[in-house]
Short mmCIF file of C-alpha atoms and ligand atoms in Angstrom, two decimals:
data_model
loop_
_atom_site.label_atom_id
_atom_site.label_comp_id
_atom_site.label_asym_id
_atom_site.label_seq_id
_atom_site.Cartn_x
_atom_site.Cartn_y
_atom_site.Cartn_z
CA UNK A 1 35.98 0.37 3.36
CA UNK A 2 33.33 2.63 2.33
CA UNK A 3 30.29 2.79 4.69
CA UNK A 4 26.76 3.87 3.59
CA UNK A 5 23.35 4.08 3.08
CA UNK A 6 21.91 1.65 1.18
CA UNK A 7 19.72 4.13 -0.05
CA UNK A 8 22.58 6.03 -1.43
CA UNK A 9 24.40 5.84 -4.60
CA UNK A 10 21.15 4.55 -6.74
CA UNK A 11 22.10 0.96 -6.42
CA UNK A 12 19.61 -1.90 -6.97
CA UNK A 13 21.02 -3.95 -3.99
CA UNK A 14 19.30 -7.45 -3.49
CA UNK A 15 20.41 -10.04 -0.95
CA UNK A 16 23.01 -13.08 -1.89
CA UNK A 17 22.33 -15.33 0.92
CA UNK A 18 19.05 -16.37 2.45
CA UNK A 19 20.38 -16.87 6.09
CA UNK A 20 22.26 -14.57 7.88
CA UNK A 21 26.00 -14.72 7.66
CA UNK A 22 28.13 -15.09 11.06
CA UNK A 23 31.30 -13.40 10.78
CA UNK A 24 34.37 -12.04 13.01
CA UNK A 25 32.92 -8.39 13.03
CA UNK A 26 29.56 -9.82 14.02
CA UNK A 27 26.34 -11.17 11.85
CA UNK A 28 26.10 -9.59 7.98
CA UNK A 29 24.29 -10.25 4.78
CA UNK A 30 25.84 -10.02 1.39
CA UNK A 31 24.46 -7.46 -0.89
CA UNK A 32 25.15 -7.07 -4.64
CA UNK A 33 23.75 -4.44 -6.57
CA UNK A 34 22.19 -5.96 -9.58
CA UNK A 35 22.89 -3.06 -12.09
CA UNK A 36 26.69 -2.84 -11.58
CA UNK A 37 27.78 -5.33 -10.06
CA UNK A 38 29.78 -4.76 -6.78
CA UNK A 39 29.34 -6.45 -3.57
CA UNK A 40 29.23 -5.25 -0.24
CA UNK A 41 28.44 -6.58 3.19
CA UNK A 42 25.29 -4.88 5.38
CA UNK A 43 26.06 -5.49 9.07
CA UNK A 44 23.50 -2.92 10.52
CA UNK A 45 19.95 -3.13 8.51
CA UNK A 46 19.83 -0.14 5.96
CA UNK A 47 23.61 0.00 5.79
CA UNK A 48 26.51 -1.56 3.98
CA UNK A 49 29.97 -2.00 3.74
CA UNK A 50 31.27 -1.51 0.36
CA UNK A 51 35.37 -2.27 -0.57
CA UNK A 52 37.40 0.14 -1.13
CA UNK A 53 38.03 -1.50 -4.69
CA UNK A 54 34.43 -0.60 -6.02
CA UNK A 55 35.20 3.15 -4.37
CA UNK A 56 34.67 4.46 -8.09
CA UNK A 57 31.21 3.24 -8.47
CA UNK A 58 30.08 3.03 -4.63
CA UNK A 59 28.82 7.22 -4.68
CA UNK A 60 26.60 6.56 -8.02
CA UNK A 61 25.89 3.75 -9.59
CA UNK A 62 27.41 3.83 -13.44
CA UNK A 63 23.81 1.79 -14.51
CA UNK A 64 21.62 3.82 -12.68
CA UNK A 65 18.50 5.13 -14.71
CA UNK A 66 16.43 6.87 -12.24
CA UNK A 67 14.83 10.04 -11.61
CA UNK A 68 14.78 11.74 -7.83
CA UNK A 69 16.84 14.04 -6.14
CA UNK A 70 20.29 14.77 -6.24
CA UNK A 71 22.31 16.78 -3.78
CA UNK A 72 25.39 18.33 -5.03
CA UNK A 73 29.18 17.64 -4.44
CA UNK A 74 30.67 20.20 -6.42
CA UNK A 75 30.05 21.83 -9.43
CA UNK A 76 33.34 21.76 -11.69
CA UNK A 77 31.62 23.82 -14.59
CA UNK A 78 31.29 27.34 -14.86
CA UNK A 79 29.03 29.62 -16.10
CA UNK A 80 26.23 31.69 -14.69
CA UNK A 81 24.04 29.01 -15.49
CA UNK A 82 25.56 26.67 -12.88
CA UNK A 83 25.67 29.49 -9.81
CA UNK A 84 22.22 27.58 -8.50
CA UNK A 85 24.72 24.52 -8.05
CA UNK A 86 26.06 24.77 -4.88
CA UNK A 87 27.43 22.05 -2.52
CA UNK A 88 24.75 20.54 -0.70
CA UNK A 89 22.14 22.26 -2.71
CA UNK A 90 19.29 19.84 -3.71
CA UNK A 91 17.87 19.32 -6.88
CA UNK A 92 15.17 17.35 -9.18
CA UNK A 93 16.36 15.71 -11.68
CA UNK A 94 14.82 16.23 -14.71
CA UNK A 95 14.81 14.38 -18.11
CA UNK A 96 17.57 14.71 -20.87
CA UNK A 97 16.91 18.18 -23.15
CA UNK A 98 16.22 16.79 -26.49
CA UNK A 99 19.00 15.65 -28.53
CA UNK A 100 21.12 15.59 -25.58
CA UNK A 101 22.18 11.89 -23.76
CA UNK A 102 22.81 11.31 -19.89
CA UNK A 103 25.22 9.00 -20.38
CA UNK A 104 28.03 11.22 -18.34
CA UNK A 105 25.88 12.75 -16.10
CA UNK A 106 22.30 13.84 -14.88
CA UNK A 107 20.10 17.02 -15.82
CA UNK A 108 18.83 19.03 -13.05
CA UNK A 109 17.42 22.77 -13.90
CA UNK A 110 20.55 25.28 -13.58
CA UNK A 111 19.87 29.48 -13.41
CA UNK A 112 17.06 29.38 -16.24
CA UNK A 113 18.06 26.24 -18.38
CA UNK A 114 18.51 23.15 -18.16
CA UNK A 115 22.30 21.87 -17.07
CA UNK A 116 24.11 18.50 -16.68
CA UNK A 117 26.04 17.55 -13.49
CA UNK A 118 28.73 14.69 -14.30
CA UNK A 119 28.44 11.63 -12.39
CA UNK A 120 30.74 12.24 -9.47
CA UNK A 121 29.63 15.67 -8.30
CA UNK A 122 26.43 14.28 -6.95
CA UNK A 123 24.52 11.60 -4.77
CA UNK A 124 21.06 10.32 -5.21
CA UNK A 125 18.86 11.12 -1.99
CA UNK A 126 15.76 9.77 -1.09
CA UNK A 127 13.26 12.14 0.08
ZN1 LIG B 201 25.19 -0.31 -8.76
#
């Protein structure tokens, strides 16, 4: 079981059921994020209980298309335009260069150009 934020992860979580479930580990509500898919149950308002089956997608949603802030994992590339890319760093995203896609990743500024972090070695904050 995988317990978070549902801030994190850049889900688009909307309620399943209008009352309030009762269950053996206490009262819930079913959330399911309405980009990707997976389900998870929120027994404590503003977080949720996610599977471990959806473990893959629970850090970053695969539909997401959102800018913000990211704070960094870790950076598998190298080069000295990834040395800003430390874990725990924050960053803005910013938008695709031209030419390139985000379909793997997100673009957030590196050491004087613009660099793309795979999805996987960052979470979406709120700030
Ligand atoms: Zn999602």
């Amino acid at each position: 079981m995988i317990h978070q934020s549902l801030s994190e992860g850049g889900h688009k979580w909307e309620k399943q059921n209008l009352v309030t479930i009762s269950g053996r580990k206490g009262n819930y509500d079913i959330y399911k994020c309405s980009q990707c898919g997976i389900e998870g149950r929120s027994y404590h308002l503003g977080t949720i209980d996610i599977p471990e089956k959806f473990a893959h997608k629970a850090n970053s949603c695969p539909k997401l298309v959102k800018k913000g802030k990211i704070r960094v994992i870790r950076c598998t590339a190298v080069g000295a335009q990834f040395k800003n890319l430390t874990p725990n760093s924050i960053h803005n995203v910013i938008d695709a260069p031209a030419g390139e896609s985000s379909t793997r990743g997100i673009w957030v500024m590196g050491v004087n150009e613009p660099v793309m972090l795979l999805y996987g070695e960052f979470n979406f904050i709120d700030e």
